[in-house]
Tab-separated table of C-alpha atoms and ligand atoms in Angstrom:
chain	number	residue	atom	x	y	z
A	524	MET	CA	-23.959	35.311	-34.687
A	525	LYS	CA	-21.021	36.542	-32.788
A	526	PHE	CA	-20.657	37.129	-29.132
A	527	SER	CA	-20.193	40.893	-29.082
A	528	GLY	CA	-22.268	41.715	-26.047
A	529	ASP	CA	-22.756	45.313	-27.466
A	530	ASN	CA	-26.230	45.517	-25.961
A	531	LEU	CA	-25.601	43.411	-22.902
A	532	PHE	CA	-25.506	45.076	-19.419
A	533	VAL	CA	-24.205	43.259	-16.396
A	534	GLY	CA	-24.108	45.176	-13.147
A	535	HIS	CA	-21.288	45.479	-10.679
A	536	TYR	CA	-20.893	43.219	-7.656
A	537	THR	CA	-18.685	43.639	-4.631
A	538	VAL	CA	-15.736	41.433	-3.899
A	539	LYS	CA	-14.926	40.441	-0.393
A	540	PRO	CA	-11.383	40.832	0.951
A	541	LEU	CA	-9.480	38.025	2.561
A	542	ASP	CA	-10.144	37.510	6.193
A	543	GLY	CA	-8.013	39.815	8.350
A	544	PHE	CA	-8.014	42.631	5.809
A	545	LYS	CA	-7.858	46.061	7.294
A	546	LEU	CA	-7.545	49.405	5.473
A	547	PRO	CA	-3.985	50.566	5.654
A	548	GLU	CA	-3.212	53.488	7.938
A	549	ASP	CA	-0.179	55.811	8.331
A	550	GLU	CA	1.337	54.911	11.607
A	551	GLU	CA	2.516	58.430	12.348
A	552	THR	CA	-0.417	60.596	11.157
A	553	GLY	CA	-3.038	57.950	11.675
A	554	LYS	CA	-4.452	58.794	8.245
A	555	ARG	CA	-6.358	56.001	6.663
A	556	PHE	CA	-6.397	54.723	3.061
A	557	PRO	CA	-6.187	56.356	0.570
A	558	GLU	CA	-4.374	59.104	2.402
A	559	CYS	CA	-2.192	56.477	4.146
A	560	CYS	CA	0.780	56.981	1.811
A	561	GLU	CA	1.971	58.761	-1.308
A	562	ALA	CA	1.433	55.778	-3.577
A	563	HIS	CA	-2.209	55.318	-2.484
A	564	SER	CA	-3.104	59.055	-2.600
A	565	ASP	CA	-1.544	59.142	-6.066
A	566	LEU	CA	-3.862	56.205	-6.989
A	567	GLN	CA	-6.822	58.041	-5.588
A	568	HIS	CA	-6.073	61.201	-7.544
A	569	ARG	CA	-5.521	59.337	-10.740
A	570	VAL	CA	-8.858	57.436	-10.408
A	571	GLN	CA	-10.704	60.609	-9.293
A	572	ASP	CA	-9.313	62.593	-12.227
A	573	TRP	CA	-10.293	59.909	-14.672
A	574	TYR	CA	-13.785	59.743	-13.231
A	575	GLU	CA	-14.109	63.595	-13.511
A	576	LYS	CA	-13.308	63.424	-17.181
A	577	LEU	CA	-15.513	60.360	-17.887
A	578	PRO	CA	-16.971	59.918	-20.480
A	579	ASN	CA	-14.709	62.318	-22.241
A	580	CYS	CA	-11.571	60.379	-21.231
A	581	CYS	CA	-11.497	58.609	-24.470
A	582	GLU	CA	-13.444	57.990	-27.672
A	583	GLN	CA	-14.596	54.551	-26.635
A	584	HIS	CA	-16.246	55.776	-23.385
A	585	ARG	CA	-17.710	58.821	-25.063
A	586	LYS	CA	-19.471	56.627	-27.658
A	587	LEU	CA	-20.587	54.156	-24.930
A	588	PHE	CA	-22.220	56.752	-22.822
A	589	GLU	CA	-23.785	58.434	-25.909
A	590	THR	CA	-25.360	55.321	-27.300
A	591	ARG	CA	-26.688	54.275	-23.887
A	592	GLY	CA	-27.680	57.819	-22.848
A	593	TRP	CA	-26.041	57.390	-19.508
A	594	ASP	CA	-25.405	59.886	-16.664
A	595	LYS	CA	-22.254	58.557	-14.943
A	596	HIS	CA	-23.413	59.815	-11.547
A	597	LYS	CA	-26.513	57.685	-11.845
A	598	ALA	CA	-25.018	54.706	-13.702
A	599	TYR	CA	-21.728	54.518	-11.709
A	600	PRO	CA	-21.973	56.587	-8.555
A	601	ASP	CA	-19.546	54.510	-6.418
A	602	LEU	CA	-17.035	53.725	-9.187
A	603	VAL	CA	-14.056	55.569	-7.645
A	604	HIS	CA	-14.621	53.815	-4.309
A	605	LYS	CA	-14.995	50.454	-5.923
A	606	ILE	CA	-11.784	50.764	-7.875
A	607	LEU	CA	-9.812	51.940	-4.834
A	608	ILE	CA	-11.178	49.378	-2.394
A	609	GLN	CA	-10.669	46.466	-4.671
A	610	SER	CA	-7.229	47.614	-5.567
A	611	ILE	CA	-6.135	47.721	-1.955
A	612	GLN	CA	-7.931	44.423	-1.183
A	613	THR	CA	-5.983	42.880	-4.064
A	614	GLU	CA	-2.712	44.233	-2.736
A	615	HIS	CA	-3.452	42.539	0.582
A	616	PHE	CA	-4.499	39.330	-1.157
A	617	ILE	CA	-1.194	39.183	-3.131
A	618	GLU	CA	0.846	39.963	0.014
A	619	SER	CA	-0.816	37.166	1.976
A	620	GLN	CA	-0.827	34.515	-0.749
A	621	ILE	CA	2.447	34.999	-2.620
A	622	ASP	CA	4.262	32.487	-0.478
A	623	SER	CA	1.441	29.925	-0.344
A	624	GLU	CA	1.587	26.661	-2.145
A	625	LYS	CA	-0.864	27.481	-4.867
A	626	TRP	CA	0.090	31.173	-5.082
A	627	GLN	CA	-0.342	31.557	-8.800
A	628	GLN	CA	-3.750	29.945	-9.112
A	629	GLU	CA	-5.012	31.764	-6.025
A	630	ILE	CA	-3.865	35.199	-7.134
A	631	ILE	CA	-4.988	34.931	-10.668
A	632	ASP	CA	-8.439	33.572	-9.608
A	633	TYR	CA	-8.813	36.479	-7.231
A	634	ILE	CA	-7.790	39.107	-9.789
A	635	ASP	CA	-10.138	37.512	-12.356
A	636	HIS	CA	-12.969	37.528	-9.909
A	637	ASN	CA	-12.266	41.262	-9.232
A	638	ASN	CA	-11.997	41.954	-12.974
A	639	ASP	CA	-15.363	40.275	-13.558
A	640	SER	CA	-16.973	42.251	-10.788
A	641	PHE	CA	-16.930	45.359	-12.955
A	642	GLY	CA	-19.668	43.824	-14.990
A	643	HIS	CA	-20.287	44.536	-18.651
A	644	PRO	CA	-19.349	47.017	-19.989
A	645	ASN	CA	-16.485	46.681	-17.589
A	646	LEU	CA	-16.116	50.400	-16.824
A	647	GLY	CA	-13.285	50.909	-14.315
A	648	ALA	CA	-11.785	47.403	-14.657
A	649	GLU	CA	-9.004	48.944	-16.695
A	650	ARG	CA	-8.100	51.332	-13.848
A	651	TYR	CA	-8.149	48.482	-11.384
A	652	MET	CA	-5.969	46.223	-13.521
A	653	ASN	CA	-3.501	49.043	-14.185
A	654	HIS	CA	-3.001	49.470	-10.503
A	655	VAL	CA	-2.621	45.705	-9.955
A	656	VAL	CA	0.015	45.490	-12.663
A	657	HIS	CA	1.883	48.426	-11.033
A	658	PHE	CA	1.734	46.788	-7.692
A	659	ILE	CA	3.017	43.463	-8.936
A	660	SER	CA	5.869	45.244	-10.794
A	661	ASP	CA	7.002	47.394	-7.821
A	662	SER	CA	5.913	45.793	-4.504
A	663	SER	CA	8.655	44.517	-2.265
A	664	CYS	CA	6.262	41.840	-1.078
A	665	ILE	CA	7.056	39.705	-4.112
A	666	GLN	CA	10.626	38.707	-3.650
A	667	SER	CA	10.908	36.137	-6.401
A	668	LYS	CA	11.615	37.668	-9.825
A	669	GLU	CA	10.112	34.563	-11.457
A	670	LYS	CA	6.853	34.865	-9.573
A	671	ARG	CA	6.579	38.504	-10.527
A	672	ALA	CA	7.271	37.723	-14.147
A	673	THR	CA	4.841	34.799	-14.124
A	674	LEU	CA	1.991	36.907	-12.766
A	675	LEU	CA	2.626	39.753	-15.054
A	676	GLN	CA	2.815	37.437	-18.074
A	677	GLU	CA	-0.465	35.744	-17.237
A	678	ILE	CA	-2.243	39.070	-16.668
A	679	ASN	CA	-0.899	40.394	-19.836
A	680	GLU	CA	-2.126	37.358	-21.825
A	681	ARG	CA	-5.519	37.357	-20.165
A	682	TYR	CA	-6.424	41.022	-20.160
A	683	TYR	CA	-4.102	42.909	-22.490
A	684	SER	CA	-3.689	40.468	-25.343
A	685	THR	CA	-4.958	41.812	-28.629
A	686	SER	CA	-5.249	38.300	-29.992
A	687	GLU	CA	-8.745	38.296	-28.574
A	688	VAL	CA	-10.033	39.587	-31.903
A	689	GLY	CA	-8.361	36.738	-33.756
A	690	SER	CA	-9.651	34.032	-31.445
A	691	GLN	CA	-13.101	35.415	-31.378
A	692	THR	CA	-15.519	32.659	-31.888
A	693	ASP	CA	-17.759	33.091	-34.861
A	694	LEU	CA	-20.621	30.662	-34.415
A	695	ASN	CA	-21.505	30.772	-38.099
A	696	VAL	CA	-18.016	29.546	-38.950
A	697	LEU	CA	-18.205	26.764	-36.404
A	698	HIS	CA	-21.732	25.845	-37.499
A	699	SER	CA	-20.820	25.532	-41.118
A	700	ALA	CA	-17.650	23.582	-40.310
A	701	TYR	CA	-19.836	21.246	-38.178
A	702	GLN	CA	-22.529	20.843	-40.847
A	703	LYS	CA	-19.861	19.872	-43.346
A	704	TRP	CA	-18.866	17.067	-41.025
A	705	ILE	CA	-22.421	15.934	-40.371
A	706	SER	CA	-23.122	15.613	-44.120
A	707	ALA	CA	-19.807	13.906	-44.819
A	708	PHE	CA	-20.101	11.321	-42.026
A	709	PRO	CA	-22.015	8.198	-43.124
A	710	PHE	CA	-24.929	8.591	-40.655
A	711	ASP	CA	-27.283	7.041	-43.088
A	712	LEU	CA	-25.700	3.607	-42.596
A	713	SER	CA	-28.001	1.727	-40.281
A	714	VAL	CA	-25.195	1.178	-37.820
A	715	PHE	CA	-24.653	4.921	-37.411
A	716	GLN	CA	-28.270	5.973	-37.736
A	717	PRO	CA	-28.990	5.887	-33.946
A	718	LEU	CA	-26.274	8.467	-33.477
A	719	LYS	CA	-27.426	10.796	-36.214
A	720	GLU	CA	-29.972	12.751	-34.217
A	721	LYS	CA	-27.626	13.221	-31.223
A	722	PHE	CA	-24.853	14.611	-33.422
A	723	GLU	CA	-27.267	16.734	-35.551
A	724	LYS	CA	-28.678	18.435	-32.470
A	725	GLN	CA	-25.442	19.728	-31.020
A	726	LEU	CA	-22.908	22.248	-31.905
A	727	PRO	CA	-19.758	21.629	-29.930
A	728	ILE	CA	-18.255	25.098	-29.396
A	729	ILE	CA	-16.320	24.465	-26.165
A	730	LYS	CA	-12.857	23.127	-26.727
A	731	GLU	CA	-11.665	22.778	-23.203
A	732	VAL	CA	-12.830	23.311	-19.622
A	733	HIS	CA	-9.923	24.682	-17.663
A	734	HIS	CA	-10.755	25.103	-14.051
A	735	LYS	CA	-13.353	26.540	-11.784
A	736	ASN	CA	-12.565	29.915	-10.152
A	737	LYS	CA	-12.654	29.430	-6.461
A	738	TYR	CA	-13.855	32.971	-5.772
A	739	SER	CA	-16.314	33.524	-8.568
A	740	GLY	CA	-17.355	29.936	-9.232
A	741	LYS	CA	-16.802	30.730	-12.831
A	742	THR	CA	-15.592	27.946	-15.192
A	743	THR	CA	-13.035	29.071	-17.633
A	744	VAL	CA	-13.404	27.529	-21.079
A	745	THR	CA	-11.693	27.834	-24.385
A	746	PHE	CA	-13.910	28.052	-27.390
A	747	HIS	CA	-13.138	26.251	-30.466
A	748	THR	CA	-11.677	27.933	-33.501
A	749	LYS	CA	-12.542	26.504	-36.818
A	750	GLU	CA	-9.202	24.678	-36.896
A	751	SER	CA	-9.540	23.182	-33.426
A	752	LEU	CA	-13.127	22.049	-34.148
A	753	VAL	CA	-12.034	20.369	-37.337
A	754	ASP	CA	-9.206	18.585	-35.407
A	755	ALA	CA	-11.721	17.488	-32.803
A	756	LEU	CA	-14.137	16.215	-35.449
A	757	ILE	CA	-11.348	14.210	-37.161
A	758	ALA	CA	-10.819	12.581	-33.735
A	759	VAL	CA	-14.485	11.856	-33.303
A	760	THR	CA	-14.631	10.442	-36.830
A	761	ASN	CA	-11.749	8.114	-36.079
A	762	LYS	CA	-13.382	7.113	-32.738
A	763	LEU	CA	-16.743	6.308	-34.320
A	764	LEU	CA	-15.238	4.426	-37.241
A	765	THR	CA	-12.991	2.290	-35.062
A	766	GLU	CA	-15.655	1.550	-32.435
A	767	ILE	CA	-18.482	0.817	-34.773
A	768	ASN	CA	-17.546	-1.458	-37.643
A	769	THR	CA	-18.316	-4.855	-39.050
A	770	TYR	CA	-15.597	-6.448	-36.990
A	771	SER	CA	-16.889	-5.172	-33.660
A	772	LEU	CA	-20.562	-5.767	-34.677
A	773	LYS	CA	-19.745	-9.474	-35.559
A	774	LYS	CA	-17.842	-9.875	-32.329
A	775	SER	CA	-20.663	-8.547	-30.207
A	776	GLY	CA	-23.241	-10.550	-32.197
A	777	GLN	CA	-24.990	-7.565	-33.687
A	778	LEU	CA	-24.212	-8.312	-37.311
A	779	ASN	CA	-27.636	-9.688	-38.324
A	780	GLU	CA	-27.988	-8.679	-41.947
A	781	PRO	CA	-24.524	-8.565	-43.430
A	782	ASP	CA	-25.887	-8.389	-46.994
A	783	ARG	CA	-27.934	-5.349	-46.240
A	784	LEU	CA	-24.974	-3.595	-44.489
A	785	ARG	CA	-22.707	-4.443	-47.355
A	786	LEU	CA	-25.111	-2.944	-49.866
A	787	GLU	CA	-25.414	0.189	-47.669
A	788	MET	CA	-21.681	0.543	-47.428
A	789	ILE	CA	-21.242	0.181	-51.174
A	790	MET	CA	-23.920	2.732	-51.723
A	791	GLU	CA	-22.320	5.101	-49.193
A	792	GLU	CA	-18.908	4.659	-50.799
A	793	ARG	CA	-20.348	5.665	-54.151
A	794	LYS	CA	-22.101	8.645	-52.547
A	795	VAL	CA	-18.889	9.802	-51.070
A	796	GLN	CA	-17.087	9.361	-54.401
A	797	LEU	CA	-19.774	11.300	-56.143
A	798	SER	CA	-19.819	14.099	-53.588
A	799	GLU	CA	-16.091	14.479	-54.157
A	800	GLY	CA	-16.915	14.967	-57.823
A	801	TYR	CA	-14.586	14.351	-60.711
A	802	ALA	CA	-11.594	16.531	-61.527
A	803	SER	CA	-8.425	16.077	-63.492
A	804	ASN	CA	-5.332	18.230	-63.524
A	805	ALA	CA	-4.285	17.215	-67.013
A	806	ARG	CA	-2.884	20.102	-68.997
A	807	ASP	CA	-5.172	20.428	-71.937
A	808	GLU	CA	-8.904	20.420	-71.328
A	809	GLN	CA	-9.762	17.595	-73.690
A	810	THR	CA	-7.508	15.298	-71.721
A	811	GLN	CA	-9.105	16.624	-68.571
A	812	TYR	CA	-12.615	15.794	-69.766
A	813	ARG	CA	-11.577	12.380	-71.082
A	814	LYS	CA	-9.825	11.513	-67.772
A	815	MET	CA	-12.763	12.639	-65.734
A	816	VAL	CA	-15.173	10.501	-67.804
A	817	LYS	CA	-12.791	7.590	-67.673
A	818	GLN	CA	-12.541	7.726	-63.962
A	819	TRP	CA	-16.271	7.975	-63.618
A	820	LEU	CA	-16.811	4.970	-65.937
A	821	ARG	CA	-14.296	2.912	-63.934
A	822	ASP	CA	-16.089	3.854	-60.672
A	823	GLU	CA	-19.533	3.094	-62.171
A	824	ILE	CA	-18.466	-0.260	-63.497
A	825	ARG	CA	-16.938	-1.207	-60.154
A	826	PHE	CA	-20.036	0.013	-58.340
A	827	ILE	CA	-22.327	-2.043	-60.563
A	828	GLY	CA	-20.127	-5.072	-60.212
A	829	LEU	CA	-20.330	-4.747	-56.428
A	830	ILE	CA	-24.042	-4.245	-56.150
A	831	THR	CA	-25.256	-6.695	-58.831
A	832	PRO	CA	-24.699	-9.944	-56.794
A	833	ILE	CA	-26.377	-8.433	-53.747
A	834	VAL	CA	-29.314	-7.034	-55.596
A	835	GLN	CA	-29.775	-10.277	-57.482
A	836	ALA	CA	-29.605	-12.344	-54.341
A	837	ALA	CA	-32.194	-10.118	-52.755
A	838	THR	CA	-34.580	-10.038	-55.679
A	839	GLY	CA	-33.978	-13.507	-56.962
A	840	SER	CA	-36.812	-15.173	-55.046
A	841	GLU	CA	-39.309	-12.547	-55.948
A	842	LYS	CA	-38.363	-12.726	-59.558
A	843	ALA	CA	-38.953	-16.489	-59.707
A	844	ASP	CA	-42.536	-16.095	-58.401
A	845	ASP	CA	-43.314	-13.228	-60.725
A	846	GLN	CA	-41.734	-14.352	-63.925
A	847	THR	CA	-44.622	-13.616	-66.274
A	848	GLU	CA	-45.264	-10.204	-64.767
A	849	LEU	CA	-41.788	-9.120	-65.406
A	850	SER	CA	-41.350	-10.280	-69.004
A	851	SER	CA	-42.773	-8.175	-71.742
A	852	MET	CA	-45.925	-8.751	-73.795
A	853	TYR	CA	-43.680	-9.607	-76.777
A	854	ASP	CA	-41.863	-12.305	-74.840
A	855	GLN	CA	-45.024	-13.834	-73.551
A	856	ILE	CA	-46.472	-14.111	-77.064
A	857	ARG	CA	-43.206	-15.517	-78.470
A	858	LYS	CA	-43.221	-18.074	-75.745
A	859	ARG	CA	-46.600	-19.423	-76.869
A	860	PHE	CA	-45.264	-20.069	-80.324
A	861	GLU	CA	-42.019	-21.542	-78.975
A	862	SER	CA	-43.980	-24.080	-76.929
A	863	MET	CA	-45.966	-25.380	-79.903
A	864	ASP	CA	-43.521	-28.194	-80.384
A	865	LYS	CA	-41.183	-29.757	-77.933
A	866	ASN	CA	-38.354	-30.211	-80.438
A	867	LYS	CA	-38.946	-27.711	-83.146
A	868	GLY	CA	-40.178	-24.797	-81.067
A	869	TRP	CA	-41.546	-21.913	-83.185
A	870	LYS	CA	-39.989	-23.537	-86.225
A	871	TYR	CA	-42.937	-25.940	-86.103
A	872	THR	CA	-45.033	-23.298	-87.753
A	873	PHE	CA	-42.924	-20.365	-88.841
A	874	ARG	CA	-40.565	-20.543	-91.699
A	875	SER	CA	-38.121	-17.850	-90.397
A	876	GLU	CA	-37.451	-15.985	-87.217
A	877	ARG	CA	-38.299	-12.865	-89.131
A	878	ASP	CA	-41.923	-14.067	-89.647
A	879	LEU	CA	-42.122	-15.027	-86.017
A	880	HIS	CA	-40.879	-11.699	-84.912
A	881	CYS	CA	-43.227	-9.892	-87.271
A	882	ILE	CA	-46.353	-11.554	-85.846
A	883	CYS	CA	-45.230	-11.301	-82.189
A	884	ASN	CA	-44.496	-7.660	-82.682
A	885	LEU	CA	-47.759	-6.912	-84.336
A	886	ILE	CA	-49.867	-8.614	-81.694
A	887	ALA	CA	-47.820	-7.140	-78.767
A	888	SER	CA	-48.090	-3.650	-80.142
A	889	TYR	CA	-51.751	-4.039	-80.674
A	890	PHE	CA	-52.438	-5.348	-77.134
A	891	GLU	CA	-50.356	-2.593	-75.692
A	892	ASP	CA	-52.060	0.044	-77.762
A	893	GLN	CA	-48.804	0.946	-79.527
A	894	PRO	CA	-48.895	2.021	-83.213
A	895	TYR	CA	-48.043	-0.722	-85.751
A	896	ASP	CA	-47.917	-1.123	-89.472
A	897	LEU	CA	-49.364	-4.214	-91.209
A	898	PRO	CA	-46.643	-5.951	-93.403
A	899	LEU	CA	-46.822	-5.548	-97.152
A	900	LYS	CA	-45.921	-9.228	-97.713
A	901	LEU	CA	-48.031	-11.847	-96.147
A	902	ILE	CA	-46.496	-14.509	-94.000
A	903	ARG	CA	-46.695	-18.169	-94.938
A	904	LEU	CA	-46.949	-20.880	-92.347
A	905	ARG	CA	-45.455	-24.327	-92.786
A	906	LYS	CA	-47.814	-26.823	-94.306
A	907	ARG	CA	-50.443	-28.535	-92.143
A	908	THR	CA	-49.913	-26.290	-89.107
A	909	LYS	CA	-52.745	-23.854	-89.788
A	910	THR	CA	-55.252	-25.449	-87.345
A	911	ARG	CA	-52.867	-25.653	-84.407
A	912	THR	CA	-51.627	-22.123	-85.123
A	913	ALA	CA	-55.163	-20.882	-85.089
A	914	ILE	CA	-55.762	-22.402	-81.675
A	915	VAL	CA	-52.546	-20.834	-80.289
A	916	LEU	CA	-53.596	-17.411	-81.672
A	917	GLY	CA	-56.998	-17.823	-79.977
A	918	GLU	CA	-55.304	-18.625	-76.683
A	919	ILE	CA	-53.008	-15.680	-76.982
A	920	HIS	CA	-56.000	-13.430	-77.335
A	921	ARG	CA	-57.888	-15.106	-74.531
A	922	ASP	CA	-55.041	-14.984	-72.108
A	923	LEU	CA	-53.224	-11.710	-72.893
A	924	SER	CA	-55.793	-9.324	-74.311
A	925	GLU	CA	-58.449	-7.465	-72.434
A	926	LYS	CA	-60.497	-6.968	-75.504
A	927	GLN	CA	-63.734	-8.848	-76.357
A	928	PHE	CA	-62.760	-11.526	-78.806
A	929	SER	CA	-65.924	-11.760	-80.965
A	930	THR	CA	-65.876	-8.118	-81.871
A	931	ASP	CA	-62.145	-7.695	-82.182
A	932	GLU	CA	-61.866	-6.994	-85.846
A	933	ASP	CA	-58.365	-5.416	-85.513
A	934	PHE	CA	-56.986	-8.634	-84.090
A	935	LEU	CA	-58.549	-10.646	-86.946
A	936	THR	CA	-56.963	-8.219	-89.324
A	937	ILE	CA	-53.523	-8.924	-87.857
A	938	VAL	CA	-54.124	-12.607	-88.089
A	939	ARG	CA	-55.074	-12.184	-91.831
A	940	CYS	CA	-51.477	-11.077	-92.397
A	941	ILE	CA	-50.796	-14.722	-92.307
A	942	LYS	CA	-51.453	-15.917	-95.804
A	943	ASP	CA	-53.103	-19.114	-94.591
A	944	PHE	CA	-55.827	-17.076	-92.842
A	945	GLU	CA	-56.211	-14.437	-95.519
A	946	ASN	CA	-59.326	-15.750	-96.949
A	947	SER	CA	-60.739	-17.851	-94.082
A	948	PRO	CA	-64.506	-17.339	-94.214
A	949	ASP	CA	-65.061	-17.799	-90.560
A	950	LEU	CA	-61.786	-16.806	-88.962
A	951	ALA	CA	-63.195	-15.923	-85.491
A	952	LYS	CA	-64.694	-19.356	-85.195
A	953	ALA	CA	-61.495	-21.001	-86.283
A	954	LEU	CA	-59.498	-19.290	-83.594
A	955	LYS	CA	-61.990	-20.052	-80.878
A	956	ARG	CA	-61.812	-23.797	-81.174
B	841	LIG	ZN1	-1.052	53.443	1.473
B	842	LIG	ZN1	-12.128	56.288	-21.133
């Protein structure tokens, strides 16, 4: 969206003269403005001629009247009078204010107020302004060359400067510049979160408030360009970062959960790194790729190193309570065998770790409904451990399986992979002891 105002219409309003204003009069002939003198009757003729030609005075006006379907006599019946009267009132204003203390501000405010009074589109304002420029250039009432030059320069910058196009504020450009800032600033950190909504809701477009026109009450502002907005946002970033930080939080007693904040900050840092992406300007592409991956690995390792102690500290207590839940079925089964003997551990019954692993794996897979293959070679237990092993196997089933023991033929088949149980006549009963 751009402010073009193409379809906007703002009507005229009248501007009052300074107190004591009287229409000028020729002392000899007694003729009143605009017939008072040559200069003013010239002005009248010029304005009248222009109004006769309107809208065919120029292409711009021809188009304007065509698109709006205007009849000038209906839309602007008093335009000539308005231009003339405001021109002469402005002459009077300049004459009376040029030696005052705030002459520049006063005169410019008044001219600006007159200029605005032509509304939008500002038909006739150009005629008015041309005459004012003429008057300032020629009138003997302005004795100081510097004052004359100052006024002309300010009028030129305000009303004749073509840089208006360049400085036109495109809200889309500002909006996207602002959004980039919003997403780059770490508003997700809990310390900044309260500010997030406020900043998200606004679009700062006004760069500067200059001053309030005494006559129109209008406030003059300068809109941001993309560059000035970015400058302003950099300043805001600096302000927020320097005002809200761990040091100031600690000082004001608001640093309640330093570990959580630290974790948030580490996460945020990684997020920023990732959003910057990885690039390398190495010459050949293979080196580029390798360097990118290398940098990424370095960042990842650092990141993991930073978060690990915090995450461990946070989850440490939970983990202790929940040990069994977290370890796998395999580990749980293996633990049963390991605790068969205080000194020998699983070696009490198994002859090798491979045998132990084989049995644990088979049972775990079966309990978790995973596919498994029975071993071709049967496992032999150590001598005189058969009975105790049978009891442990029974307990494993009772504690870790949801299946009904007495009908669990598959489990018995797995147990029969142990040579010692291969031919046990009443295996189920042996395990249940
Ligand atoms: Zn005159
Ligand atoms: Zn024209």
